[in-house]
Amino acid sequence: MIVSANNRQSPSKMETIGYYKIKEFANPYFTDNSYNGVELGKIVTRFYHDKNMRMHVLHAIEKIEISLKIKVAYYMGNKYGAYGYLTFNNWYNRNKCTPEKMRERQTKFRNKLEKSVRRSSNPDVTNRNNLNEHGQPTVWLGINLLMFGDLEFLIKNMNRSALTWIAKQYRLDSYQELLSMVGLIHFVRNICCHNSNLVDTQYKTVPSIREEWKPLLFETKNVAGETIYSNHLSIAIVVIKYLVDQINPQYQWSEIGKDLVKLGKPVRNDNKTTYEYLGFKSINSIRELFANDIKALKAINRAYSHIE
């Protein structure tokens, strides 16, 4: 790896970022026992762009998390009452497991929820009007206390009618599409929260590709001649943007747009951009994705003008 003359401070970054973290972010460019002209300073910059992306993506995911909690709580409260969600037999997909296993999961969920109540600083958990005789909260308060993993557990085990209703709230074609999106969002959230590498993650399971995404995503052909769409960062971004747009069409995408442009900056000395590696066909795909956000488009074009 090259240490350029105008970036002599880069070796000190080993102490603040760590050797193995820098190596991880350089790994996509390591072939044939060589980093092929990659500058250390550019890898350090790549790490910080990824860090910024994780923070901005997490902000968008929080919008989705809050919305999902509201939808789940509304559905269960409206259909089963304030405490009906605590009885899994009301809403659980019985094809998922045996009755004994369902009761075991119910007990585990209730115990976990009671711990969340004890740990919570929310003053509403001390109001007896919000708790039953066992100290368990109403559905509207209880769902709000859940971690995203617990929320995903509820969603993926809900019966088909419940899932279909929630999917329709986000204009999704099926409950299967909802489940795949929630699973992807949870995975991306964990990456963002645990200082992992977002830009280089490849997703083993991705949602079905919506028609409006296909012109944006980088594609290849398999041996059978079938079109295979990218499973890199782009799929996470289009899924997050789709869901957030259903929640708040006025959400500002300037920061994520800029992050994508910067992550597509050339890393090798050949000055070739890496938008295909991110999973987009080109910089124009990123522009098209945020076409309805004037501020984001301006931010994208400003960021891109600095790397040409």
Short mmCIF file of C-alpha atoms in Angstrom, two decimals:
data_model
loop_
_atom_site.label_atom_id
_atom_site.label_comp_id
_atom_site.label_asym_id
_atom_site.label_seq_id
_atom_site.Cartn_x
_atom_site.Cartn_y
_atom_site.Cartn_z
CA MET A 1 0.00 0.00 0.00
CA ILE A 2 1.29 3.45 -0.92
CA VAL A 3 1.86 6.26 1.57
CA SER A 4 1.77 9.41 -0.53
CA ALA A 5 4.14 12.30 0.04
CA ASN A 6 1.32 14.69 0.87
CA ASN A 7 -0.29 12.35 3.38
CA ARG A 8 2.50 11.45 5.80
CA GLN A 9 0.11 11.61 8.75
CA SER A 10 -1.63 8.43 7.57
CA PRO A 11 0.59 5.97 9.51
CA SER A 12 -0.50 7.60 12.76
CA LYS A 13 -4.06 6.60 11.85
CA MET A 14 -3.04 3.01 12.62
CA GLU A 15 -3.16 4.03 16.27
CA THR A 16 -6.61 5.64 16.14
CA ILE A 17 -8.33 3.37 13.62
CA GLY A 18 -6.34 0.18 13.98
CA TYR A 19 -4.29 -1.90 11.58
CA TYR A 20 -6.92 -4.56 10.99
CA LYS A 21 -9.72 -2.06 10.44
CA ILE A 22 -7.65 -0.23 7.79
CA LYS A 23 -6.75 -3.57 6.23
CA GLU A 24 -10.45 -4.50 6.16
CA PHE A 25 -11.33 -1.33 4.22
CA ALA A 26 -8.43 -1.93 1.81
CA ASN A 27 -9.25 -5.59 1.26
CA PRO A 28 -11.55 -5.10 -1.79
CA TYR A 29 -8.55 -3.70 -3.67
CA PHE A 30 -6.12 -6.47 -2.75
CA THR A 31 -5.58 -8.86 -5.65
CA ASP A 32 -2.62 -10.97 -6.73
CA ASN A 33 -0.76 -10.13 -3.51
CA SER A 34 -0.90 -6.43 -4.29
CA TYR A 35 -2.98 -3.38 -3.38
CA ASN A 36 -2.57 -2.20 -6.97
CA GLY A 37 -1.62 1.40 -6.37
CA VAL A 38 -4.04 2.06 -3.51
CA GLU A 39 -2.94 4.92 -1.26
CA LEU A 40 -3.16 4.48 2.49
CA GLY A 41 -4.58 7.98 2.87
CA LYS A 42 -7.46 7.13 0.55
CA ILE A 43 -8.29 4.02 2.57
CA VAL A 44 -8.33 6.12 5.75
CA THR A 45 -10.67 8.57 4.01
CA ARG A 46 -12.82 5.65 2.87
CA PHE A 47 -13.13 4.50 6.48
CA TYR A 48 -14.37 7.93 7.59
CA HIS A 49 -16.84 8.21 4.71
CA ASP A 50 -18.23 4.83 5.73
CA LYS A 51 -18.46 6.01 9.33
CA ASN A 52 -20.48 9.05 8.25
CA MET A 53 -22.71 6.85 6.12
CA ARG A 54 -23.42 4.56 9.07
CA MET A 55 -24.51 7.51 11.23
CA HIS A 56 -26.79 8.93 8.55
CA VAL A 57 -28.26 5.53 7.65
CA LEU A 58 -28.96 4.86 11.33
CA HIS A 59 -30.91 8.13 11.54
CA ALA A 60 -33.11 7.00 8.63
CA ILE A 61 -33.56 3.53 10.14
CA GLU A 62 -34.80 5.10 13.38
CA LYS A 63 -37.66 6.59 11.37
CA ILE A 64 -38.55 3.12 10.12
CA GLU A 65 -38.25 1.57 13.58
CA ILE A 66 -40.56 4.12 15.17
CA SER A 67 -43.09 3.74 12.37
CA LEU A 68 -43.09 -0.06 12.59
CA LYS A 69 -43.65 0.11 16.34
CA ILE A 70 -46.61 2.44 15.85
CA LYS A 71 -48.15 0.19 13.18
CA VAL A 72 -47.68 -3.02 15.20
CA ALA A 73 -49.04 -1.43 18.38
CA TYR A 74 -52.03 0.05 16.56
CA TYR A 75 -52.93 -3.25 14.92
CA MET A 76 -52.60 -5.36 18.06
CA GLY A 77 -54.27 -2.81 20.32
CA ASN A 78 -57.17 -2.32 17.95
CA LYS A 79 -57.71 -6.04 17.40
CA TYR A 80 -56.79 -7.61 20.74
CA GLY A 81 -57.06 -4.83 23.30
CA ALA A 82 -54.50 -3.24 25.59
CA TYR A 83 -52.97 -6.50 26.82
CA GLY A 84 -53.94 -8.99 24.13
CA TYR A 85 -50.48 -8.90 22.58
CA LEU A 86 -49.15 -10.69 25.68
CA THR A 87 -51.16 -13.77 24.69
CA PHE A 88 -49.32 -15.17 21.69
CA ASN A 89 -52.22 -17.41 20.76
CA ASN A 90 -54.07 -14.28 19.63
CA TRP A 91 -51.67 -13.25 16.87
CA TYR A 92 -48.90 -15.84 16.51
CA ASN A 93 -48.51 -17.75 13.26
CA ARG A 94 -49.29 -21.23 14.50
CA ASN A 95 -47.52 -22.82 11.56
CA LYS A 96 -44.24 -21.50 12.93
CA CYS A 97 -43.93 -23.87 15.87
CA THR A 98 -45.67 -26.26 18.26
CA PRO A 99 -48.06 -24.94 20.95
CA GLU A 100 -45.48 -25.82 23.59
CA LYS A 101 -42.77 -23.83 21.83
CA MET A 102 -45.12 -20.90 21.40
CA ARG A 103 -45.89 -20.85 25.13
CA GLU A 104 -42.16 -21.03 25.87
CA ARG A 105 -41.53 -18.02 23.63
CA GLN A 106 -44.44 -16.19 25.21
CA THR A 107 -42.97 -16.64 28.68
CA LYS A 108 -39.55 -15.52 27.49
CA PHE A 109 -41.03 -12.45 25.81
CA ARG A 110 -43.03 -11.46 28.91
CA ASN A 111 -39.99 -11.83 31.16
CA LYS A 112 -37.90 -9.74 28.81
CA LEU A 113 -40.60 -7.09 28.65
CA GLU A 114 -40.82 -6.88 32.44
CA LYS A 115 -37.04 -6.31 32.56
CA SER A 116 -37.41 -3.54 30.01
CA VAL A 117 -40.03 -1.90 32.21
CA ARG A 118 -37.73 -2.01 35.23
CA ARG A 119 -34.80 -0.55 33.29
CA SER A 120 -36.78 2.13 31.49
CA SER A 121 -36.51 5.80 32.43
CA ASN A 122 -39.85 6.53 30.74
CA PRO A 123 -42.11 8.00 33.47
CA ASP A 124 -45.13 6.28 31.93
CA VAL A 125 -43.92 2.90 33.17
CA THR A 126 -44.54 4.04 36.76
CA ASN A 127 -48.15 4.90 36.02
CA ARG A 128 -50.26 1.95 37.19
CA ASN A 129 -52.87 2.82 34.57
CA ASN A 130 -50.37 1.67 31.95
CA LEU A 131 -49.67 -1.69 33.60
CA ASN A 132 -51.64 -4.84 34.34
CA GLU A 133 -51.62 -6.66 37.66
CA HIS A 134 -48.34 -8.38 36.72
CA GLY A 135 -46.57 -5.10 35.98
CA GLN A 136 -46.70 -5.64 32.24
CA PRO A 137 -47.33 -2.60 30.03
CA THR A 138 -50.12 -1.90 27.57
CA VAL A 139 -49.37 -2.71 23.98
CA TRP A 140 -48.81 0.95 23.08
CA LEU A 141 -46.19 1.37 25.80
CA GLY A 142 -44.78 -2.15 25.60
CA ILE A 143 -44.04 -2.11 21.88
CA ASN A 144 -42.32 1.24 22.32
CA LEU A 145 -39.93 -0.32 24.86
CA LEU A 146 -38.78 -3.09 22.52
CA MET A 147 -35.37 -3.25 20.90
CA PHE A 148 -35.39 -3.63 17.13
CA GLY A 149 -34.51 -7.32 17.40
CA ASP A 150 -37.53 -7.95 19.62
CA LEU A 151 -39.70 -5.96 17.25
CA GLU A 152 -38.49 -8.08 14.33
CA PHE A 153 -39.26 -11.22 16.36
CA LEU A 154 -42.88 -10.10 16.77
CA ILE A 155 -43.27 -9.12 13.13
CA LYS A 156 -41.81 -12.26 11.62
CA ASN A 157 -44.03 -14.44 13.82
CA MET A 158 -47.31 -12.58 13.29
CA ASN A 159 -50.11 -14.30 11.42
CA ARG A 160 -50.69 -13.61 7.76
CA SER A 161 -53.62 -11.23 8.17
CA ALA A 162 -51.62 -9.03 10.54
CA LEU A 163 -48.58 -9.00 8.25
CA THR A 164 -50.72 -8.24 5.21
CA TRP A 165 -52.26 -5.25 6.99
CA ILE A 166 -48.85 -3.86 7.99
CA ALA A 167 -47.44 -4.42 4.49
CA LYS A 168 -50.30 -2.39 3.00
CA GLN A 169 -49.42 0.56 5.26
CA TYR A 170 -46.13 0.79 3.34
CA ARG A 171 -47.67 0.08 -0.08
CA LEU A 172 -45.87 -3.24 -0.33
CA ASP A 173 -47.09 -5.94 -2.66
CA SER A 174 -46.95 -8.77 -0.13
CA TYR A 175 -46.22 -9.62 3.49
CA GLN A 176 -43.18 -11.58 2.28
CA GLU A 177 -41.75 -8.34 0.95
CA LEU A 178 -42.32 -6.73 4.34
CA LEU A 179 -40.55 -9.57 6.15
CA SER A 180 -37.52 -9.46 3.87
CA MET A 181 -37.23 -5.68 4.22
CA VAL A 182 -37.49 -5.77 8.01
CA GLY A 183 -34.84 -8.49 8.16
CA LEU A 184 -32.50 -6.45 5.96
CA ILE A 185 -33.11 -3.26 7.98
CA HIS A 186 -32.32 -5.08 11.23
CA PHE A 187 -29.08 -6.42 9.78
CA VAL A 188 -28.02 -2.99 8.50
CA ARG A 189 -28.92 -1.42 11.84
CA ASN A 190 -26.63 -3.85 13.64
CA ILE A 191 -23.78 -2.95 11.28
CA CYS A 192 -24.32 0.76 11.92
CA CYS A 193 -24.50 0.34 15.70
CA HIS A 194 -21.41 -1.84 16.07
CA ASN A 195 -18.76 0.02 14.08
CA SER A 196 -18.80 -2.59 11.33
CA ASN A 197 -18.01 -2.10 7.66
CA LEU A 198 -21.15 -1.01 5.81
CA VAL A 199 -19.75 -0.15 2.38
CA ASP A 200 -18.27 -3.60 1.76
CA THR A 201 -21.12 -5.70 3.15
CA GLN A 202 -22.71 -8.15 0.73
CA TYR A 203 -26.21 -9.28 1.70
CA LYS A 204 -26.92 -12.99 1.44
CA THR A 205 -30.68 -12.45 1.49
CA VAL A 206 -32.24 -9.44 -0.21
CA PRO A 207 -35.84 -8.38 -0.86
CA SER A 208 -37.38 -8.85 -4.26
CA ILE A 209 -36.26 -6.09 -6.60
CA ARG A 210 -39.04 -3.61 -7.28
CA GLU A 211 -39.42 -2.45 -10.88
CA GLU A 212 -38.52 1.15 -10.06
CA TRP A 213 -35.17 0.02 -8.62
CA LYS A 214 -33.99 -2.00 -11.61
CA PRO A 215 -32.78 0.95 -13.75
CA LEU A 216 -30.62 2.10 -10.80
CA LEU A 217 -28.91 -1.11 -9.70
CA PHE A 218 -25.79 -2.62 -11.20
CA GLU A 219 -26.58 -5.95 -12.81
CA THR A 220 -24.78 -8.99 -14.17
CA LYS A 221 -25.82 -12.24 -15.85
CA ASN A 222 -25.42 -15.69 -14.36
CA VAL A 223 -24.47 -18.78 -16.37
CA ALA A 224 -28.13 -19.32 -17.27
CA GLY A 225 -28.37 -15.81 -18.69
CA GLU A 226 -30.58 -14.57 -15.85
CA THR A 227 -30.20 -11.02 -14.58
CA ILE A 228 -28.63 -10.76 -11.13
CA TYR A 229 -28.89 -7.43 -9.32
CA SER A 230 -26.27 -6.18 -6.90
CA ASN A 231 -26.39 -7.30 -3.28
CA HIS A 232 -24.05 -4.53 -2.11
CA LEU A 233 -24.74 -1.21 -0.37
CA SER A 234 -27.17 -0.04 -3.06
CA ILE A 235 -29.87 -2.57 -2.12
CA ALA A 236 -29.81 -1.44 1.52
CA ILE A 237 -30.07 2.21 0.47
CA VAL A 238 -33.00 1.74 -1.93
CA VAL A 239 -34.92 -0.31 0.65
CA ILE A 240 -34.35 2.26 3.40
CA LYS A 241 -35.29 5.12 1.10
CA TYR A 242 -38.44 3.35 -0.06
CA LEU A 243 -39.70 2.77 3.48
CA VAL A 244 -38.77 6.23 4.73
CA ASP A 245 -40.53 7.80 1.73
CA GLN A 246 -43.74 6.02 2.78
CA ILE A 247 -43.36 7.47 6.27
CA ASN A 248 -42.11 10.98 5.49
CA PRO A 249 -41.91 12.01 1.81
CA GLN A 250 -40.18 15.24 2.90
CA TYR A 251 -37.25 13.47 4.55
CA GLN A 252 -33.93 15.10 3.64
CA TRP A 253 -31.46 12.79 1.86
CA SER A 254 -28.61 15.27 1.32
CA GLU A 255 -26.19 13.63 3.74
CA ILE A 256 -26.69 10.08 2.49
CA GLY A 257 -26.48 11.32 -1.09
CA LYS A 258 -23.14 13.02 -0.37
CA ASP A 259 -21.89 9.94 1.46
CA LEU A 260 -22.61 7.76 -1.57
CA VAL A 261 -20.77 10.13 -3.89
CA LYS A 262 -17.74 10.23 -1.61
CA LEU A 263 -17.69 6.45 -1.17
CA GLY A 264 -17.64 6.19 -4.96
CA LYS A 265 -14.49 8.30 -5.19
CA PRO A 266 -11.48 6.73 -6.92
CA VAL A 267 -9.25 4.76 -4.55
CA ARG A 268 -6.64 3.45 -6.95
CA ASN A 269 -4.27 5.62 -8.96
CA ASP A 270 -6.28 4.94 -12.14
CA ASN A 271 -8.89 7.47 -10.90
CA LYS A 272 -11.73 5.08 -11.70
CA THR A 273 -14.87 5.68 -9.62
CA THR A 274 -16.42 2.76 -7.74
CA TYR A 275 -20.17 3.28 -8.09
CA GLU A 276 -20.58 -0.15 -9.68
CA TYR A 277 -18.89 -1.67 -6.64
CA LEU A 278 -21.43 0.11 -4.41
CA GLY A 279 -24.12 -1.54 -6.53
CA PHE A 280 -25.23 1.40 -8.66
CA LYS A 281 -24.93 1.55 -12.43
CA SER A 282 -23.29 4.98 -12.28
CA ILE A 283 -23.37 8.34 -10.52
CA ASN A 284 -26.54 9.04 -12.50
CA SER A 285 -28.28 6.20 -10.66
CA ILE A 286 -27.67 8.02 -7.39
CA ARG A 287 -29.01 11.24 -8.92
CA GLU A 288 -32.13 9.41 -10.14
CA LEU A 289 -32.69 7.80 -6.75
CA PHE A 290 -32.89 11.24 -5.11
CA ALA A 291 -34.46 13.03 -8.08
CA ASN A 292 -37.40 14.32 -6.02
CA ASP A 293 -35.15 15.92 -3.39
CA ILE A 294 -33.78 19.19 -4.79
CA LYS A 295 -31.45 19.77 -1.84
CA ALA A 296 -30.05 16.26 -2.09
CA LEU A 297 -29.42 16.65 -5.83
CA LYS A 298 -27.53 19.89 -5.25
CA ALA A 299 -25.47 18.25 -2.49
CA ILE A 300 -24.72 15.25 -4.73
CA ASN A 301 -23.60 17.44 -7.62
CA ARG A 302 -21.43 19.61 -5.38
CA ALA A 303 -19.77 16.54 -3.89
CA TYR A 304 -19.23 14.99 -7.31
CA SER A 305 -17.70 18.17 -8.74
CA HIS A 306 -14.88 17.85 -6.21
CA ILE A 307 -13.83 14.38 -7.39
CA GLU A 308 -13.89 14.80 -11.16
#
